[in-house]
Short mmCIF file of C-alpha atoms in Angstrom, two decimals:
data_model
loop_
_atom_site.label_atom_id
_atom_site.label_comp_id
_atom_site.label_asym_id
_atom_site.label_seq_id
_atom_site.Cartn_x
_atom_site.Cartn_y
_atom_site.Cartn_z
CA UNK A 1 209.46 -29.78 91.28
CA UNK A 2 211.34 -30.19 94.58
CA UNK A 3 211.39 -33.26 96.77
CA UNK A 4 207.85 -34.02 97.88
CA UNK A 5 206.87 -34.43 101.52
CA UNK A 6 206.12 -38.02 102.45
CA UNK A 7 203.07 -38.53 104.66
CA UNK A 8 201.95 -41.59 106.55
CA UNK A 9 198.24 -42.45 106.71
CA UNK A 10 197.67 -40.27 109.79
CA UNK A 11 198.88 -37.25 107.81
CA UNK A 12 202.17 -36.76 109.65
CA UNK A 13 205.12 -35.55 107.58
CA UNK A 14 208.39 -37.43 107.40
CA UNK A 15 210.21 -34.40 105.89
CA UNK A 16 211.96 -34.00 102.57
CA UNK A 17 214.35 -36.92 102.64
CA UNK A 18 211.74 -39.14 101.07
CA UNK A 19 211.55 -42.89 101.12
CA UNK A 20 215.23 -43.52 101.81
CA UNK A 21 215.00 -41.50 105.05
CA UNK A 22 211.91 -43.43 106.08
CA UNK A 23 213.63 -46.72 105.32
CA UNK A 24 216.67 -45.78 107.42
CA UNK A 25 214.39 -44.71 110.26
CA UNK A 26 212.46 -47.99 110.06
CA UNK A 27 215.70 -49.99 110.05
CA UNK A 28 216.92 -48.08 113.11
CA UNK A 29 213.62 -48.62 114.89
CA UNK A 30 213.72 -52.31 114.00
CA UNK A 31 217.20 -52.66 115.50
CA UNK A 32 216.03 -50.87 118.64
CA UNK A 33 213.06 -53.25 118.95
CA UNK A 34 215.43 -56.21 118.71
CA UNK A 35 217.61 -54.72 121.44
CA UNK A 36 214.55 -54.10 123.64
CA UNK A 37 213.39 -57.69 123.10
CA UNK A 38 216.81 -59.03 124.11
CA UNK A 39 216.87 -56.82 127.20
CA UNK A 40 213.38 -57.89 128.21
CA UNK A 41 214.29 -61.56 127.71
CA UNK A 42 217.33 -61.12 129.98
CA UNK A 43 215.20 -59.39 132.61
CA UNK A 44 212.63 -62.16 132.50
CA UNK A 45 215.27 -64.87 132.82
CA UNK A 46 216.75 -62.95 135.75
CA UNK A 47 213.46 -63.21 137.60
CA UNK A 48 211.69 -59.94 136.80
CA UNK A 49 207.88 -60.46 137.09
CA UNK A 50 206.30 -60.82 133.66
CA UNK A 51 203.83 -57.98 134.09
CA UNK A 52 206.68 -55.52 134.73
CA UNK A 53 207.88 -56.07 131.18
CA UNK A 54 205.13 -53.93 129.67
CA UNK A 55 206.10 -51.06 131.95
CA UNK A 56 209.80 -51.46 131.15
CA UNK A 57 209.01 -51.35 127.43
CA UNK A 58 206.76 -48.33 127.98
CA UNK A 59 209.55 -46.46 129.77
CA UNK A 60 211.94 -47.17 126.91
CA UNK A 61 209.36 -46.12 124.33
CA UNK A 62 208.57 -42.90 126.15
CA UNK A 63 212.18 -41.77 125.79
CA UNK A 64 212.07 -41.95 121.99
CA UNK A 65 211.36 -38.85 119.91
CA UNK A 66 208.06 -38.41 118.11
CA UNK A 67 209.52 -39.74 114.87
CA UNK A 68 210.79 -42.84 116.67
CA UNK A 69 207.47 -43.82 118.20
CA UNK A 70 206.40 -47.44 118.10
CA UNK A 71 205.51 -48.17 114.50
CA UNK A 72 204.33 -51.11 112.43
CA UNK A 73 203.35 -51.60 108.83
CA UNK A 74 200.08 -53.35 108.09
CA UNK A 75 199.49 -53.99 104.40
CA UNK A 76 202.00 -51.26 103.51
CA UNK A 77 200.38 -48.69 105.82
CA UNK A 78 202.36 -47.35 108.79
CA UNK A 79 200.62 -47.32 112.18
CA UNK A 80 202.39 -45.14 114.75
CA UNK A 81 201.62 -45.55 118.46
CA UNK A 82 203.04 -44.11 121.66
CA UNK A 83 202.00 -47.12 123.73
CA UNK A 84 204.16 -50.26 123.77
CA UNK A 85 201.27 -52.74 123.63
CA UNK A 86 198.03 -52.55 121.66
CA UNK A 87 195.56 -54.51 119.59
CA UNK A 88 192.69 -53.74 117.20
CA UNK A 89 189.92 -56.30 116.85
CA UNK A 90 186.67 -56.46 114.87
CA UNK A 91 183.95 -57.43 117.32
CA UNK A 92 181.54 -59.65 115.37
CA UNK A 93 184.21 -61.97 113.95
CA UNK A 94 186.99 -61.55 116.49
CA UNK A 95 189.40 -60.84 113.63
CA UNK A 96 192.59 -59.09 114.73
CA UNK A 97 193.34 -56.21 112.35
CA UNK A 98 196.45 -54.92 114.10
CA UNK A 99 198.55 -56.04 117.05
CA UNK A 100 201.70 -54.88 118.77
CA UNK A 101 203.15 -56.76 121.76
CA UNK A 102 199.58 -57.93 122.35
CA UNK A 103 200.65 -60.84 124.57
CA UNK A 104 203.07 -58.94 126.81
CA UNK A 105 201.69 -58.98 130.40
CA UNK A 106 200.71 -55.56 131.73
CA UNK A 107 199.05 -54.13 134.80
CA UNK A 108 195.44 -53.36 133.80
CA UNK A 109 194.33 -50.75 136.37
CA UNK A 110 190.59 -50.03 136.07
CA UNK A 111 190.04 -51.84 132.79
CA UNK A 112 189.84 -54.76 135.21
CA UNK A 113 186.24 -53.60 135.60
CA UNK A 114 185.40 -54.89 132.12
CA UNK A 115 185.37 -58.37 133.63
CA UNK A 116 183.43 -57.07 136.64
CA UNK A 117 180.78 -55.65 134.31
CA UNK A 118 180.70 -58.88 132.31
CA UNK A 119 179.88 -60.92 135.43
CA UNK A 120 177.26 -58.38 136.47
CA UNK A 121 175.47 -58.60 133.12
CA UNK A 122 175.68 -62.40 133.17
CA UNK A 123 174.03 -62.39 136.61
CA UNK A 124 171.30 -60.14 135.21
CA UNK A 125 170.80 -62.47 132.24
CA UNK A 126 170.47 -65.52 134.52
CA UNK A 127 167.93 -63.70 136.66
CA UNK A 128 170.11 -63.91 139.77
CA UNK A 129 169.74 -60.16 140.19
CA UNK A 130 167.63 -57.38 138.66
CA UNK A 131 168.33 -53.75 137.85
CA UNK A 132 165.84 -52.69 140.51
CA UNK A 133 167.48 -54.69 143.33
CA UNK A 134 168.87 -52.51 146.10
CA UNK A 135 172.45 -53.06 147.22
CA UNK A 136 173.77 -52.07 150.64
CA UNK A 137 177.28 -50.60 150.79
CA UNK A 138 179.58 -52.36 153.26
CA UNK A 139 182.29 -50.70 155.31
CA UNK A 140 184.83 -52.52 153.16
CA UNK A 141 183.30 -51.18 149.92
CA UNK A 142 183.28 -47.67 151.37
CA UNK A 143 186.98 -47.96 152.23
CA UNK A 144 188.10 -48.31 148.61
CA UNK A 145 190.49 -45.59 147.50
CA UNK A 146 191.26 -44.37 144.01
CA UNK A 147 188.38 -43.36 141.77
CA UNK A 148 185.13 -43.56 143.72
CA UNK A 149 181.60 -42.24 143.91
CA UNK A 150 181.77 -41.81 147.70
CA UNK A 151 179.29 -44.45 148.80
CA UNK A 152 178.82 -44.61 152.58
CA UNK A 153 178.46 -47.67 154.78
CA UNK A 154 174.80 -48.70 154.91
CA UNK A 155 173.89 -46.61 151.85
CA UNK A 156 171.44 -48.28 149.47
CA UNK A 157 171.70 -47.96 145.71
CA UNK A 158 170.04 -49.94 142.91
CA UNK A 159 171.99 -52.29 140.68
CA UNK A 160 171.18 -49.95 137.78
CA UNK A 161 172.77 -46.98 139.57
CA UNK A 162 175.86 -48.96 140.61
CA UNK A 163 176.44 -50.10 137.02
CA UNK A 164 176.44 -46.42 136.03
CA UNK A 165 178.91 -45.68 138.81
CA UNK A 166 181.24 -48.39 137.49
CA UNK A 167 180.86 -47.80 133.76
CA UNK A 168 180.80 -43.99 133.81
CA UNK A 169 182.87 -42.86 136.81
CA UNK A 170 184.93 -46.04 137.35
CA UNK A 171 183.85 -46.19 140.99
CA UNK A 172 185.95 -48.70 142.92
CA UNK A 173 183.51 -48.58 145.84
CA UNK A 174 180.60 -49.38 143.49
CA UNK A 175 182.51 -52.29 141.93
CA UNK A 176 183.20 -53.86 145.33
CA UNK A 177 179.60 -53.31 146.46
CA UNK A 178 178.35 -55.19 143.38
CA UNK A 179 180.94 -57.95 143.83
CA UNK A 180 179.75 -58.52 147.41
CA UNK A 181 176.10 -58.41 146.34
CA UNK A 182 176.56 -61.06 143.64
CA UNK A 183 179.07 -63.41 145.27
CA UNK A 184 178.95 -62.63 148.98
CA UNK A 185 182.50 -61.33 149.07
CA UNK A 186 185.00 -59.70 146.76
CA UNK A 187 187.28 -62.72 147.16
CA UNK A 188 184.63 -65.11 145.82
CA UNK A 189 183.73 -62.70 143.03
CA UNK A 190 187.38 -62.45 141.96
CA UNK A 191 187.55 -66.24 141.91
CA UNK A 192 184.65 -66.17 139.44
CA UNK A 193 186.44 -63.51 137.41
CA UNK A 194 189.45 -65.79 137.04
CA UNK A 195 187.23 -68.74 136.15
CA UNK A 196 185.59 -66.67 133.42
CA UNK A 197 189.00 -65.56 132.15
CA UNK A 198 190.03 -69.21 131.78
CA UNK A 199 186.73 -70.03 130.07
CA UNK A 200 187.39 -67.28 127.52
CA UNK A 201 190.94 -68.50 126.89
CA UNK A 202 192.54 -65.51 128.60
CA UNK A 203 195.61 -67.52 129.55
CA UNK A 204 197.80 -64.51 130.35
CA UNK A 205 195.36 -62.93 132.80
CA UNK A 206 195.03 -63.17 136.57
CA UNK A 207 192.92 -60.94 138.80
CA UNK A 208 193.38 -60.16 142.49
CA UNK A 209 190.57 -57.64 142.87
CA UNK A 210 187.44 -56.52 141.02
CA UNK A 211 188.41 -52.90 140.43
CA UNK A 212 192.11 -52.80 139.45
CA UNK A 213 193.48 -51.05 142.53
CA UNK A 214 196.04 -53.78 143.20
CA UNK A 215 199.67 -53.02 142.42
CA UNK A 216 200.63 -56.64 142.96
CA UNK A 217 202.60 -58.38 140.23
CA UNK A 218 199.99 -61.16 140.33
CA UNK A 219 197.29 -58.82 138.96
CA UNK A 220 197.96 -58.69 135.23
CA UNK A 221 196.53 -59.13 131.74
CA UNK A 222 197.45 -58.44 128.10
CA UNK A 223 196.09 -56.28 125.31
CA UNK A 224 194.76 -59.40 123.57
CA UNK A 225 193.00 -60.67 126.69
CA UNK A 226 191.42 -57.26 127.29
CA UNK A 227 190.09 -57.33 123.73
CA UNK A 228 188.70 -60.82 124.29
CA UNK A 229 186.76 -59.89 127.43
CA UNK A 230 185.65 -56.61 125.85
CA UNK A 231 184.31 -58.51 122.86
CA UNK A 232 182.46 -60.96 125.12
CA UNK A 233 180.84 -58.08 126.99
CA UNK A 234 179.72 -55.96 124.03
CA UNK A 235 178.56 -58.80 121.76
CA UNK A 236 176.73 -60.83 124.41
CA UNK A 237 175.44 -57.84 126.39
CA UNK A 238 175.13 -54.81 124.08
CA UNK A 239 172.90 -53.18 126.70
CA UNK A 240 176.16 -52.18 128.38
CA UNK A 241 176.28 -49.32 125.86
CA UNK A 242 173.29 -47.78 127.65
CA UNK A 243 175.81 -47.05 130.41
CA UNK A 244 179.17 -46.61 128.67
CA UNK A 245 177.79 -43.90 126.36
CA UNK A 246 176.72 -41.69 129.28
CA UNK A 247 178.83 -38.54 129.48
CA UNK A 248 177.38 -37.08 132.67
CA UNK A 249 174.55 -38.07 134.97
CA UNK A 250 173.50 -37.25 138.52
CA UNK A 251 172.89 -39.85 141.21
CA UNK A 252 171.42 -39.28 144.66
CA UNK A 253 173.13 -40.30 147.91
CA UNK A 254 170.61 -41.08 150.65
CA UNK A 255 172.43 -41.47 153.96
CA UNK A 256 171.85 -40.82 157.64
CA UNK A 257 172.94 -37.26 157.04
CA UNK A 258 170.25 -36.72 154.44
CA UNK A 259 170.09 -36.57 150.65
CA UNK A 260 172.73 -35.16 148.32
CA UNK A 261 173.43 -35.14 144.59
CA UNK A 262 176.63 -36.45 143.04
CA UNK A 263 177.50 -36.00 139.36
CA UNK A 264 179.00 -38.95 137.50
CA UNK A 265 181.42 -37.79 134.82
CA UNK A 266 182.75 -40.22 132.24
CA UNK A 267 186.44 -41.06 132.31
CA UNK A 268 186.26 -41.90 128.59
CA UNK A 269 186.99 -38.62 126.84
CA UNK A 270 186.60 -40.31 123.45
CA UNK A 271 182.86 -39.84 123.89
CA UNK A 272 183.49 -36.18 123.06
CA UNK A 273 186.53 -36.61 120.83
CA UNK A 274 185.52 -39.44 118.47
CA UNK A 275 182.00 -39.42 117.11
CA UNK A 276 181.61 -43.18 116.68
CA UNK A 277 182.64 -44.07 120.24
CA UNK A 278 180.39 -46.46 122.16
CA UNK A 279 182.62 -47.27 125.16
CA UNK A 280 184.25 -48.93 126.91
CA UNK A 281 186.66 -48.50 129.85
CA UNK A 282 189.70 -46.52 130.88
CA UNK A 283 192.31 -47.25 133.53
CA UNK A 284 195.40 -45.66 135.02
CA UNK A 285 197.75 -46.14 137.95
CA UNK A 286 201.39 -45.20 138.44
CA UNK A 287 202.27 -48.81 137.67
CA UNK A 288 199.89 -49.46 134.77
CA UNK A 289 200.38 -46.00 133.27
CA UNK A 290 197.44 -45.15 130.96
CA UNK A 291 195.18 -47.81 129.44
CA UNK A 292 191.94 -47.88 127.48
CA UNK A 293 189.68 -50.38 125.81
CA UNK A 294 187.86 -48.22 123.25
CA UNK A 295 184.86 -49.46 121.31
CA UNK A 296 183.28 -47.77 118.31
CA UNK A 297 180.67 -48.48 115.66
CA UNK A 298 180.72 -47.03 112.16
CA UNK A 299 178.92 -48.34 109.06
CA UNK A 300 177.78 -51.37 111.09
CA UNK A 301 181.39 -52.32 111.85
CA UNK A 302 182.23 -52.57 115.55
CA UNK A 303 185.89 -52.22 116.49
CA UNK A 304 187.74 -52.71 119.78
CA UNK A 305 190.99 -50.80 120.23
CA UNK A 306 193.02 -51.70 123.33
CA UNK A 307 195.95 -49.54 124.38
CA UNK A 308 198.16 -50.58 127.32
CA UNK A 309 200.78 -48.59 129.27
CA UNK A 310 200.56 -45.40 127.21
CA UNK A 311 202.98 -42.75 128.51
CA UNK A 312 200.38 -40.13 129.35
CA UNK A 313 196.66 -39.36 129.59
CA UNK A 314 196.33 -37.89 126.12
CA UNK A 315 198.48 -40.50 124.37
CA UNK A 316 196.13 -43.40 125.20
CA UNK A 317 193.22 -41.64 123.50
CA UNK A 318 195.34 -40.53 120.56
CA UNK A 319 196.54 -44.10 120.08
CA UNK A 320 192.99 -45.42 120.28
CA UNK A 321 191.83 -42.96 117.63
CA UNK A 322 194.80 -43.87 115.44
CA UNK A 323 193.89 -47.56 115.68
CA UNK A 324 190.18 -46.97 115.07
CA UNK A 325 190.79 -44.70 112.08
CA UNK A 326 193.18 -47.25 110.62
CA UNK A 327 190.64 -50.03 111.16
CA UNK A 328 187.84 -48.18 109.46
CA UNK A 329 190.10 -47.20 106.58
CA UNK A 330 190.82 -50.83 105.66
CA UNK A 331 187.78 -52.79 106.85
CA UNK A 332 184.59 -53.91 105.17
CA UNK A 333 182.15 -56.59 106.30
CA UNK A 334 180.38 -59.24 104.30
CA UNK A 335 177.24 -60.31 106.13
CA UNK A 336 174.63 -62.91 105.21
CA UNK A 337 171.64 -63.29 107.54
CA UNK A 338 170.85 -66.69 106.00
CA UNK A 339 167.10 -66.20 106.09
CA UNK A 340 166.24 -67.80 102.74
CA UNK A 341 164.14 -70.96 102.66
CA UNK A 342 166.07 -74.15 102.07
CA UNK A 343 164.79 -77.12 100.01
CA UNK A 344 163.21 -80.08 101.77
CA UNK A 345 165.53 -83.05 102.22
CA UNK A 346 164.32 -86.58 101.51
CA UNK A 347 164.24 -88.86 104.57
CA UNK A 348 164.79 -92.61 104.35
CA UNK A 349 163.23 -94.84 107.01
CA UNK A 350 161.43 -92.10 108.89
CA UNK A 351 157.88 -91.38 110.00
CA UNK A 352 158.04 -88.43 107.57
CA UNK A 353 159.26 -88.60 103.98
CA UNK A 354 161.00 -85.19 104.10
CA UNK A 355 162.55 -82.88 106.67
CA UNK A 356 162.90 -79.10 106.75
CA UNK A 357 166.35 -77.54 106.90
CA UNK A 358 167.66 -74.26 108.34
CA UNK A 359 170.91 -72.35 108.60
CA UNK A 360 172.50 -72.61 112.01
CA UNK A 361 173.48 -68.92 112.13
CA UNK A 362 174.30 -65.90 109.96
CA UNK A 363 177.71 -65.60 108.31
CA UNK A 364 180.05 -62.64 108.74
CA UNK A 365 183.50 -62.14 107.25
CA UNK A 366 185.86 -59.20 107.63
CA UNK A 367 187.92 -58.04 104.66
CA UNK A 368 190.94 -55.76 105.06
CA UNK A 369 192.34 -56.12 101.53
CA UNK A 370 189.85 -54.03 99.58
CA UNK A 371 188.17 -57.06 97.99
CA UNK A 372 185.01 -56.75 95.91
CA UNK A 373 182.42 -58.25 98.25
CA UNK A 374 179.89 -58.65 95.43
CA UNK A 375 182.08 -61.50 94.15
CA UNK A 376 181.51 -63.66 97.25
CA UNK A 377 179.89 -66.95 96.20
CA UNK A 378 177.72 -69.17 98.38
CA UNK A 379 177.12 -72.86 97.71
CA UNK A 380 175.28 -75.62 99.57
CA UNK A 381 176.76 -79.01 100.35
CA UNK A 382 173.83 -81.32 101.18
CA UNK A 383 173.28 -85.08 100.93
CA UNK A 384 170.64 -86.45 98.58
CA UNK A 385 168.80 -88.00 101.51
CA UNK A 386 169.04 -88.50 105.27
CA UNK A 387 168.56 -91.68 107.29
CA UNK A 388 166.11 -91.49 110.20
CA UNK A 389 166.12 -90.94 113.14
CA UNK A 390 167.02 -87.24 112.91
CA UNK A 391 167.33 -84.70 115.73
CA UNK A 392 166.43 -81.03 115.36
CA UNK A 393 169.62 -78.99 115.34
CA UNK A 394 171.72 -81.90 114.07
CA UNK A 395 174.07 -81.03 111.22
CA UNK A 396 172.79 -81.99 107.77
CA UNK A 397 175.32 -80.18 105.59
CA UNK A 398 176.89 -76.77 105.20
CA UNK A 399 176.91 -73.53 103.27
CA UNK A 400 180.35 -72.64 101.90
CA UNK A 401 181.45 -69.08 101.14
CA UNK A 402 184.22 -68.45 98.61
CA UNK A 403 185.91 -65.41 97.11
CA UNK A 404 188.16 -65.74 94.08
CA UNK A 405 188.42 -69.47 94.70
CA UNK A 406 189.44 -69.06 98.36
CA UNK A 407 187.16 -70.46 101.07
CA UNK A 408 186.17 -67.73 103.52
CA UNK A 409 184.19 -69.90 105.89
CA UNK A 410 181.20 -72.17 106.37
CA UNK A 411 177.87 -72.23 108.19
CA UNK A 412 176.21 -75.47 109.21
CA UNK A 413 172.86 -76.43 107.71
CA UNK A 414 170.82 -78.24 110.36
CA UNK A 415 167.58 -80.18 110.59
CA UNK A 416 164.80 -77.81 111.59
CA UNK A 417 162.74 -80.62 113.11
CA UNK A 418 163.16 -84.11 114.53
CA UNK A 419 162.11 -87.17 112.53
CA UNK A 420 161.71 -90.49 114.33
CA UNK A 421 162.55 -93.80 112.70
CA UNK A 422 159.51 -95.55 111.19
CA UNK A 423 158.20 -98.75 112.79
CA UNK A 424 155.98 -101.51 111.40
CA UNK A 425 152.77 -99.57 112.06
CA UNK A 426 154.18 -96.49 110.33
CA UNK A 427 155.00 -98.52 107.22
CA UNK A 428 151.54 -100.11 107.32
CA UNK A 429 149.90 -96.68 107.49
CA UNK A 430 151.93 -95.55 104.50
CA UNK A 431 150.88 -98.60 102.47
CA UNK A 432 147.20 -98.17 103.37
CA UNK A 433 147.34 -94.47 102.58
CA UNK A 434 148.91 -95.23 99.19
CA UNK A 435 146.12 -97.66 98.20
CA UNK A 436 143.31 -95.58 99.63
CA UNK A 437 144.43 -92.60 97.61
#
């Protein structure tokens, strides 16, 4: 037999030189990455704005041949990307499956609107606004350039329609109209966006607008931070998928000139290219290049693939599919709803002799090593008794999950009810009850 072709997990051929050729190529790529890192460090020390670094790296990466694309090995599997910065995260646990320059600041373009959508859905949840509320378009909102749905000054649209305009067509005018409706001005809304970013631990993110039009160096984020805000949006407000999974839909403009129909067309081509796609947001400017935060759900596993500064329109989607396919090829979830009834716990010095217990929450753990999930063991660590007073929701003990002797995680066991401390009359009642029985 002749030399066999060596394929990576995506099915691409390395040719007939076999493993030694691959090793030499990896060594060369590694040396190039070191050189790039040194160059970027020098540029940063020389005063280049941090968010320009992602673009510089992207320009260098774009010049490489197909076989020299950005590549990493995860568990012995090669992951090849065109984009310089990316991350793959499992949504329910927040586990990072793959990352590449995930903390390098980049210009986000329209994936800025993920935070805009998050604040909109939080306002809906609080009851500050409703989907049926009508929003008037200001002259400022109408003046937005870039991607738009051509709202006119004075035009009224419902919150529901404007969410579609943002999530489907990436309308900058719709984003500003909603920002003004919720916060009074875009400036105040952006301030809230930055507050939320800090709350979520997005330390490498700063917003200047609500739609991503800004080319300022002060408007930046990272692949990791985009994944964090994407996770917050889809796990806390899964109703966003009612909008992000729309491929095309008509809206009606009612203006002084009459009524007209406008067709919203999704900017997320993965909806047609990748069958498990659920969202989420694309973005592109000459500065940011091509970005996407892609969400998908397969076999009850939700993944978030973020690609930043891809060299072209097609590459961002190809990279997202590469990441998602890799994630689903290595991932399995262990999930325990924790619905079983727990034993009563004895109470000392309380108005009741026992107290009911409950699990605080379900338990989920992501495995990427091919482990046998049937071997996961669950044990309870509980005291023999509890001393009153007890508050409902207070920790009583914990459930511990282990696999092959390794602790995977814990879930608190809490008191399901409050138990007050017993007073003299309570003790007297207990004594009388004992003798009367």
